[in-house]
Short mmCIF file of C-alpha atoms in Angstrom, two decimals:
data_model
loop_
_atom_site.label_atom_id
_atom_site.label_comp_id
_atom_site.label_asym_id
_atom_site.label_seq_id
_atom_site.Cartn_x
_atom_site.Cartn_y
_atom_site.Cartn_z
CA UNK A 1 91.66 72.52 105.71
CA UNK A 2 94.13 72.61 108.72
CA UNK A 3 94.47 76.12 110.34
CA UNK A 4 97.26 74.54 112.23
CA UNK A 5 101.16 74.04 111.43
CA UNK A 6 102.58 71.07 111.35
CA UNK A 7 106.15 70.23 113.20
CA UNK A 8 108.07 71.10 110.57
CA UNK A 9 105.83 73.66 109.59
CA UNK A 10 106.17 75.35 113.52
CA UNK A 11 109.51 74.54 113.90
CA UNK A 12 110.32 76.13 110.21
CA UNK A 13 108.13 79.86 111.19
CA UNK A 14 110.08 79.11 114.84
CA UNK A 15 113.43 78.96 113.08
CA UNK A 16 112.58 82.23 110.50
CA UNK A 17 111.59 84.09 114.12
CA UNK A 18 114.25 84.34 115.29
CA UNK A 19 116.43 85.31 112.33
CA UNK A 20 113.50 87.82 111.84
CA UNK A 21 114.52 89.39 115.87
CA UNK A 22 117.97 88.74 115.23
CA UNK A 23 118.10 91.17 111.72
CA UNK A 24 115.19 93.60 112.32
CA UNK A 25 113.56 95.60 114.28
CA UNK A 26 109.42 94.71 115.15
CA UNK A 27 106.92 96.87 114.37
CA UNK A 28 105.17 99.56 116.76
CA UNK A 29 101.86 100.91 117.01
CA UNK A 30 103.43 103.99 115.58
CA UNK A 31 101.56 102.60 111.92
CA UNK A 32 103.59 106.05 110.26
CA UNK A 33 106.76 104.79 111.21
CA UNK A 34 106.44 101.45 108.67
CA UNK A 35 103.89 102.86 105.68
CA UNK A 36 105.90 103.37 102.91
CA UNK A 37 105.00 103.86 99.19
CA UNK A 38 107.06 102.16 96.25
CA UNK A 39 108.00 105.18 93.95
CA UNK A 40 109.49 106.60 97.08
CA UNK A 41 113.67 105.80 95.18
CA UNK A 42 114.47 107.20 98.53
CA UNK A 43 113.32 103.97 100.22
CA UNK A 44 114.90 101.51 97.69
CA UNK A 45 118.53 101.64 98.58
CA UNK A 46 117.58 100.59 102.31
CA UNK A 47 115.10 98.27 100.30
CA UNK A 48 118.47 96.32 98.35
CA UNK A 49 120.50 96.00 101.70
CA UNK A 50 117.67 94.42 103.56
CA UNK A 51 117.10 92.15 100.09
CA UNK A 52 121.14 91.09 100.46
CA UNK A 53 120.18 90.32 103.54
CA UNK A 54 117.55 88.17 103.31
CA UNK A 55 119.55 86.69 99.99
CA UNK A 56 122.48 85.45 102.18
CA UNK A 57 119.94 83.70 104.74
CA UNK A 58 118.37 82.48 102.08
CA UNK A 59 115.10 83.34 102.33
CA UNK A 60 114.59 85.98 100.06
CA UNK A 61 113.06 83.11 97.64
CA UNK A 62 113.21 79.90 99.40
CA UNK A 63 110.91 77.93 96.81
CA UNK A 64 113.76 78.28 94.32
CA UNK A 65 116.47 76.26 93.07
CA UNK A 66 119.69 76.14 95.86
CA UNK A 67 121.52 76.44 92.87
CA UNK A 68 119.51 79.89 91.86
CA UNK A 69 119.76 81.49 95.65
CA UNK A 70 117.05 80.01 97.39
CA UNK A 71 116.49 76.53 99.61
CA UNK A 72 114.12 74.50 97.62
CA UNK A 73 111.88 74.46 100.33
CA UNK A 74 108.17 74.00 99.95
CA UNK A 75 105.92 77.08 99.42
CA UNK A 76 104.23 76.72 102.01
CA UNK A 77 107.73 77.55 104.21
CA UNK A 78 107.60 81.31 101.76
CA UNK A 79 103.82 81.61 103.53
CA UNK A 80 105.45 81.18 106.83
CA UNK A 81 108.48 83.53 106.23
CA UNK A 82 105.87 85.53 104.61
CA UNK A 83 103.28 86.47 107.32
CA UNK A 84 106.06 86.36 110.25
CA UNK A 85 108.38 89.28 108.08
CA UNK A 86 104.86 91.58 107.63
CA UNK A 87 105.61 91.96 111.71
CA UNK A 88 108.61 93.82 111.15
CA UNK A 89 109.38 97.37 110.25
CA UNK A 90 110.99 96.07 107.03
CA UNK A 91 111.26 98.32 103.59
CA UNK A 92 109.64 96.54 100.70
CA UNK A 93 108.21 96.46 97.24
CA UNK A 94 110.62 96.87 95.62
CA UNK A 95 111.46 93.62 94.28
CA UNK A 96 108.02 92.11 94.62
CA UNK A 97 107.43 92.52 89.90
CA UNK A 98 110.85 91.37 89.49
CA UNK A 99 110.69 87.52 91.68
CA UNK A 100 107.21 87.13 91.56
CA UNK A 101 106.37 87.03 88.00
CA UNK A 102 109.49 88.26 85.56
CA UNK A 103 112.34 85.75 87.44
CA UNK A 104 109.71 83.11 87.51
CA UNK A 105 108.80 83.40 84.10
CA UNK A 106 112.32 83.59 83.14
CA UNK A 107 112.70 80.28 84.75
CA UNK A 108 110.15 78.95 82.51
CA UNK A 109 112.11 79.79 79.48
CA UNK A 110 115.45 81.11 80.04
CA UNK A 111 118.33 79.44 78.74
CA UNK A 112 120.60 77.60 81.93
CA UNK A 113 122.98 80.78 80.89
CA UNK A 114 121.19 83.53 81.27
CA UNK A 115 119.00 82.05 84.12
CA UNK A 116 122.76 82.38 85.79
CA UNK A 117 123.59 85.85 84.39
CA UNK A 118 120.07 87.58 85.84
CA UNK A 119 118.84 85.52 88.82
CA UNK A 120 120.79 86.01 91.27
CA UNK A 121 121.47 90.11 91.02
CA UNK A 122 117.55 90.01 91.80
CA UNK A 123 117.44 87.84 94.01
CA UNK A 124 119.88 89.92 95.49
CA UNK A 125 118.47 92.76 94.82
CA UNK A 126 121.10 94.08 92.42
CA UNK A 127 119.09 94.84 89.37
CA UNK A 128 114.91 95.40 89.62
CA UNK A 129 113.06 94.22 87.35
CA UNK A 130 109.67 95.17 85.51
CA UNK A 131 106.96 94.28 83.48
CA UNK A 132 105.73 95.79 80.71
CA UNK A 133 102.43 94.62 79.64
CA UNK A 134 99.25 97.00 79.57
CA UNK A 135 99.04 99.74 77.39
CA UNK A 136 96.77 102.61 76.31
CA UNK A 137 94.45 100.89 73.89
CA UNK A 138 94.72 97.02 75.62
CA UNK A 139 94.27 97.34 79.56
CA UNK A 140 92.44 94.39 80.62
CA UNK A 141 92.48 92.55 77.14
CA UNK A 142 96.59 92.02 77.26
CA UNK A 143 95.88 90.08 73.59
CA UNK A 144 94.75 93.81 71.98
CA UNK A 145 98.34 94.66 71.68
CA UNK A 146 99.71 96.91 69.27
CA UNK A 147 104.26 97.28 70.29
CA UNK A 148 104.85 95.08 67.39
CA UNK A 149 108.47 94.15 67.87
CA UNK A 150 109.47 93.01 63.80
CA UNK A 151 112.81 90.37 62.91
CA UNK A 152 116.01 92.34 61.50
CA UNK A 153 118.40 89.68 61.12
CA UNK A 154 119.35 88.10 64.34
CA UNK A 155 117.66 91.34 66.08
CA UNK A 156 113.99 92.59 66.77
CA UNK A 157 112.83 95.75 66.93
CA UNK A 158 109.85 96.90 69.29
CA UNK A 159 108.14 99.94 68.70
CA UNK A 160 104.97 101.52 70.93
CA UNK A 161 104.11 102.18 73.44
CA UNK A 162 103.14 100.66 77.28
CA UNK A 163 100.98 102.09 79.93
CA UNK A 164 101.08 101.50 83.94
CA UNK A 165 103.87 100.41 84.11
CA UNK A 166 105.60 100.18 88.09
CA UNK A 167 108.56 100.85 88.82
CA UNK A 168 110.06 101.17 85.35
CA UNK A 169 111.63 104.35 86.36
CA UNK A 170 113.85 102.45 88.29
CA UNK A 171 114.19 98.95 87.45
CA UNK A 172 117.09 97.92 85.60
CA UNK A 173 115.57 94.93 83.65
CA UNK A 174 111.96 93.98 81.99
CA UNK A 175 109.58 91.34 80.47
CA UNK A 176 107.54 92.82 76.81
CA UNK A 177 104.96 91.27 75.11
CA UNK A 178 104.85 91.97 72.17
CA UNK A 179 102.46 91.61 68.66
CA UNK A 180 105.23 89.80 66.32
CA UNK A 181 102.05 89.25 63.59
CA UNK A 182 99.31 90.81 62.77
CA UNK A 183 97.57 88.15 60.41
CA UNK A 184 96.65 85.60 62.79
CA UNK A 185 94.16 86.19 65.62
CA UNK A 186 95.12 88.19 68.16
CA UNK A 187 96.07 85.32 71.02
CA UNK A 188 98.77 83.59 68.29
CA UNK A 189 100.60 86.41 67.36
CA UNK A 190 102.24 87.64 70.06
CA UNK A 191 105.76 86.83 71.09
CA UNK A 192 108.31 87.84 74.87
CA UNK A 193 111.18 88.95 75.20
CA UNK A 194 113.33 89.80 77.90
CA UNK A 195 115.53 93.50 77.91
CA UNK A 196 117.69 95.53 79.60
CA UNK A 197 115.32 98.58 80.21
CA UNK A 198 118.84 101.33 79.87
CA UNK A 199 118.74 100.36 75.50
CA UNK A 200 118.90 102.59 73.45
CA UNK A 201 114.96 104.44 72.64
CA UNK A 202 113.45 103.42 76.20
CA UNK A 203 111.54 106.55 78.22
CA UNK A 204 110.22 105.59 81.61
CA UNK A 205 107.90 108.74 82.42
CA UNK A 206 106.84 108.07 85.68
CA UNK A 207 102.74 109.18 85.92
CA UNK A 208 101.25 111.51 88.75
CA UNK A 209 98.82 110.29 90.64
CA UNK A 210 95.51 111.52 92.54
CA UNK A 211 97.52 110.05 96.35
CA UNK A 212 100.71 112.38 95.63
CA UNK A 213 102.39 109.08 94.13
CA UNK A 214 104.12 108.38 90.90
CA UNK A 215 105.43 104.87 91.08
CA UNK A 216 103.41 104.10 87.49
CA UNK A 217 105.20 104.86 84.56
CA UNK A 218 104.13 105.17 80.44
CA UNK A 219 107.11 103.73 78.77
CA UNK A 220 107.98 104.74 75.08
CA UNK A 221 110.01 102.02 72.57
CA UNK A 222 111.51 103.63 69.97
CA UNK A 223 113.55 101.69 67.40
CA UNK A 224 114.38 99.29 70.15
CA UNK A 225 116.44 97.00 69.73
CA UNK A 226 116.41 93.53 71.22
CA UNK A 227 118.44 89.72 70.62
CA UNK A 228 116.66 87.37 69.03
CA UNK A 229 118.67 85.29 71.96
CA UNK A 230 116.59 87.47 74.39
CA UNK A 231 113.25 85.72 72.98
CA UNK A 232 111.31 84.14 76.08
CA UNK A 233 109.31 81.06 74.29
CA UNK A 234 108.80 80.23 70.43
CA UNK A 235 108.00 82.75 68.07
CA UNK A 236 103.84 83.42 68.19
CA UNK A 237 103.79 81.92 71.69
CA UNK A 238 103.85 85.17 74.00
CA UNK A 239 100.68 84.51 74.99
CA UNK A 240 101.29 81.23 76.77
CA UNK A 241 104.24 83.27 77.94
CA UNK A 242 101.86 85.74 79.65
CA UNK A 243 99.88 83.66 81.20
CA UNK A 244 102.49 82.16 83.20
CA UNK A 245 103.33 86.25 83.91
CA UNK A 246 99.31 86.43 85.34
CA UNK A 247 98.63 83.76 87.32
CA UNK A 248 101.63 84.82 89.65
CA UNK A 249 100.52 88.26 89.32
CA UNK A 250 96.71 87.34 90.53
CA UNK A 251 97.75 85.08 93.33
CA UNK A 252 100.02 87.53 94.74
CA UNK A 253 97.81 90.87 93.91
CA UNK A 254 94.24 89.35 96.32
CA UNK A 255 97.17 88.02 98.57
CA UNK A 256 96.89 90.38 102.26
CA UNK A 257 97.64 93.78 102.13
CA UNK A 258 98.73 94.65 105.90
CA UNK A 259 95.71 98.09 104.94
CA UNK A 260 93.97 99.10 107.44
CA UNK A 261 90.47 96.68 108.06
CA UNK A 262 87.32 96.18 110.42
CA UNK A 263 89.58 96.11 112.91
CA UNK A 264 90.03 99.66 112.00
CA UNK A 265 86.51 100.47 111.18
CA UNK A 266 84.86 99.79 114.54
CA UNK A 267 88.37 101.48 116.46
CA UNK A 268 87.59 104.14 114.02
CA UNK A 269 83.73 104.38 114.38
CA UNK A 270 83.56 103.30 118.37
CA UNK A 271 85.81 106.86 118.23
CA UNK A 272 83.13 109.49 116.07
CA UNK A 273 80.02 111.10 116.96
CA UNK A 274 77.18 111.56 114.33
CA UNK A 275 73.96 113.26 115.03
CA UNK A 276 72.22 110.72 116.59
CA UNK A 277 75.40 109.26 119.16
CA UNK A 278 78.16 107.32 118.18
CA UNK A 279 78.73 106.57 114.74
CA UNK A 280 78.75 102.55 116.85
CA UNK A 281 75.70 102.71 117.80
CA UNK A 282 73.99 103.36 114.20
CA UNK A 283 72.43 101.08 112.57
CA UNK A 284 73.86 101.66 108.08
CA UNK A 285 77.06 101.84 110.01
CA UNK A 286 76.44 98.75 111.74
CA UNK A 287 75.14 96.54 108.57
CA UNK A 288 78.34 98.48 106.57
CA UNK A 289 80.80 97.35 109.30
CA UNK A 290 78.66 93.49 109.44
CA UNK A 291 78.97 93.01 105.94
CA UNK A 292 83.10 93.85 105.26
CA UNK A 293 83.13 91.51 108.72
CA UNK A 294 81.46 88.40 106.86
CA UNK A 295 83.48 89.38 103.40
CA UNK A 296 86.48 89.39 106.31
CA UNK A 297 85.83 85.45 107.24
CA UNK A 298 85.21 84.26 103.77
CA UNK A 299 88.97 85.59 102.55
CA UNK A 300 90.59 84.09 105.47
CA UNK A 301 89.02 81.26 105.08
CA UNK A 302 89.19 81.07 100.79
CA UNK A 303 93.32 81.50 101.79
CA UNK A 304 93.46 79.05 103.90
CA UNK A 305 91.68 77.08 101.48
CA UNK A 306 95.00 78.17 99.13
CA UNK A 307 97.57 77.89 101.81
CA UNK A 308 96.33 73.71 102.69
CA UNK A 309 96.71 72.98 99.05
CA UNK A 310 100.37 74.55 99.04
CA UNK A 311 101.22 72.84 102.54
CA UNK A 312 99.82 69.51 100.75
CA UNK A 313 101.97 69.84 97.40
CA UNK A 314 99.01 71.34 95.66
CA UNK A 315 98.94 73.92 92.73
CA UNK A 316 96.20 75.64 94.30
CA UNK A 317 92.98 76.89 91.97
CA UNK A 318 91.11 79.24 90.92
CA UNK A 319 91.47 80.83 94.08
CA UNK A 320 93.55 83.30 93.44
CA UNK A 321 90.42 84.75 91.49
CA UNK A 322 88.12 84.74 94.15
CA UNK A 323 90.06 86.26 96.75
CA UNK A 324 91.09 89.52 94.58
CA UNK A 325 87.95 90.12 92.94
CA UNK A 326 85.75 90.34 96.50
CA UNK A 327 89.33 91.59 97.94
CA UNK A 328 90.32 94.36 95.78
CA UNK A 329 86.39 96.25 96.37
CA UNK A 330 86.54 95.69 99.95
CA UNK A 331 89.79 97.79 100.41
CA UNK A 332 88.18 100.69 98.36
CA UNK A 333 84.47 100.71 99.78
CA UNK A 334 85.73 100.50 103.67
CA UNK A 335 88.06 103.38 102.80
CA UNK A 336 85.55 105.19 101.55
CA UNK A 337 82.55 104.67 104.66
CA UNK A 338 85.79 105.37 106.79
CA UNK A 339 86.34 108.59 105.02
CA UNK A 340 82.73 109.67 105.38
CA UNK A 341 83.09 108.88 109.34
CA UNK A 342 85.87 111.64 109.04
CA UNK A 343 84.04 114.32 107.85
CA UNK A 344 86.22 116.98 106.74
CA UNK A 345 88.89 115.31 108.41
CA UNK A 346 87.72 112.77 105.66
CA UNK A 347 90.21 114.86 102.50
CA UNK A 348 92.73 114.45 105.21
CA UNK A 349 96.21 112.34 104.77
CA UNK A 350 97.74 113.57 108.42
CA UNK A 351 97.25 113.61 111.52
CA UNK A 352 93.50 111.69 111.25
CA UNK A 353 92.83 108.34 112.90
CA UNK A 354 94.69 105.51 111.04
CA UNK A 355 97.52 107.95 109.78
CA UNK A 356 95.98 108.58 107.01
CA UNK A 357 95.77 104.39 106.00
CA UNK A 358 92.12 104.84 104.83
CA UNK A 359 92.04 107.94 102.19
CA UNK A 360 94.71 105.47 100.87
CA UNK A 361 93.17 102.27 100.62
CA UNK A 362 90.13 104.45 98.86
CA UNK A 363 92.57 106.65 96.60
CA UNK A 364 94.60 103.36 95.85
CA UNK A 365 91.99 100.51 95.65
CA UNK A 366 90.91 101.95 91.91
CA UNK A 367 94.74 100.37 91.16
CA UNK A 368 94.17 97.05 91.90
CA UNK A 369 90.51 96.75 90.69
CA UNK A 370 93.24 96.24 87.49
CA UNK A 371 96.06 94.80 88.82
CA UNK A 372 96.73 91.31 87.16
CA UNK A 373 93.26 91.60 86.12
CA UNK A 374 89.85 93.40 86.56
CA UNK A 375 87.12 93.23 88.14
CA UNK A 376 84.88 91.69 84.58
CA UNK A 377 87.99 89.78 83.36
CA UNK A 378 88.07 88.02 86.84
CA UNK A 379 84.59 87.03 87.14
CA UNK A 380 84.26 86.35 84.22
CA UNK A 381 87.37 83.65 84.96
CA UNK A 382 84.84 82.32 88.04
CA UNK A 383 82.38 82.17 86.18
CA UNK A 384 83.45 79.33 83.78
CA UNK A 385 86.19 77.77 85.66
CA UNK A 386 84.65 77.18 89.11
CA UNK A 387 81.31 77.78 88.32
CA UNK A 388 81.07 75.65 84.46
CA UNK A 389 78.40 78.20 82.81
CA UNK A 390 79.12 79.29 79.75
CA UNK A 391 81.81 80.88 77.55
CA UNK A 392 80.79 84.79 77.60
CA UNK A 393 80.53 85.50 73.73
CA UNK A 394 83.83 86.46 72.36
CA UNK A 395 83.39 87.66 68.98
CA UNK A 396 87.06 88.45 67.66
CA UNK A 397 88.12 85.41 69.00
CA UNK A 398 89.10 83.72 65.37
CA UNK A 399 89.84 87.02 63.20
CA UNK A 400 92.90 88.21 62.41
CA UNK A 401 94.08 91.22 64.59
CA UNK A 402 94.46 93.68 61.14
CA UNK A 403 91.28 93.10 60.27
CA UNK A 404 89.85 93.98 64.05
CA UNK A 405 87.56 97.27 64.02
CA UNK A 406 87.62 97.19 60.22
CA UNK A 407 83.79 97.52 58.50
CA UNK A 408 82.76 94.99 56.05
#
């Protein structure tokens, strides 16, 4: 691992910082001022304006080819920009799925004409994209989806339901995984498409969450007609296309979220009085904080390993799965501990330490433990691909999808 910027990376960081200083405002100590929820459509307008400014300067997606508005830069340059941007008060969160997962998948499978039509509007924030994978009967097991696409001349007719679709209610386009052949094993009968979210038959219903937000959606498809020209990859090879999207998602979810961490918990413990004295002197509290500090250091150095690989032009290995399987539960458990320290104030979401950030992390942590693969899925990946342990038993691997669940 190399913890320092190379000379050219330091120069790029200085260039980026200068541009941000000229075009954005640094974050103040008032954390409430920059906490934003991506279900707040009032923020969408200002987010689009910032995205357009960033894209015009070439910083929206630095690694993308120049013909699509990027700089043809390196992954480490993209990381450096994101690190610097995190220090400024800018509206983010509306374009991560589109630019981080959907458009990269389009680049792998779409035609040049389709990329010419869709990449620039997405890059400049003119069009928002969503990812339509999860279903009520197939959450972590994406290959178990039941939404079907049936061929009708030059079109496909889509019927079914997706769920937990972030931002579907304000998205313009989406990529969707469908089942096109139920007579083969579940991983072989899938096909991916992209579609206009305003198409007749598409209905997005926001789900009211315990946090008060409503960013996730149920999305229903009733006889939605999609041209075969909008198919991504070959018929029956949708699983291959889906993996392209999922690997990008796991890396994104495992990166730092900017949430409250050990430093903020230490500050809370120093200012909290328990029955036996200050919380910072309580043995149980000190042991929990020490555990999370050790986890935080492990996560930091694992991320450095990923960044070092990017800096050398290499493709990161399964580190992103390790990062996420540790970071998401830590985020939720740390929030729960902080709320316990607050006592009755732990049920409040304003005028409390951390501006309600601990409460938001505890409530939102459950979602992060699902996004991009559940804890159980990621542990399987780490066990099989990192530790080299025998594969988990998969009794349905070679069984035709339409025979699953049937008794003999």
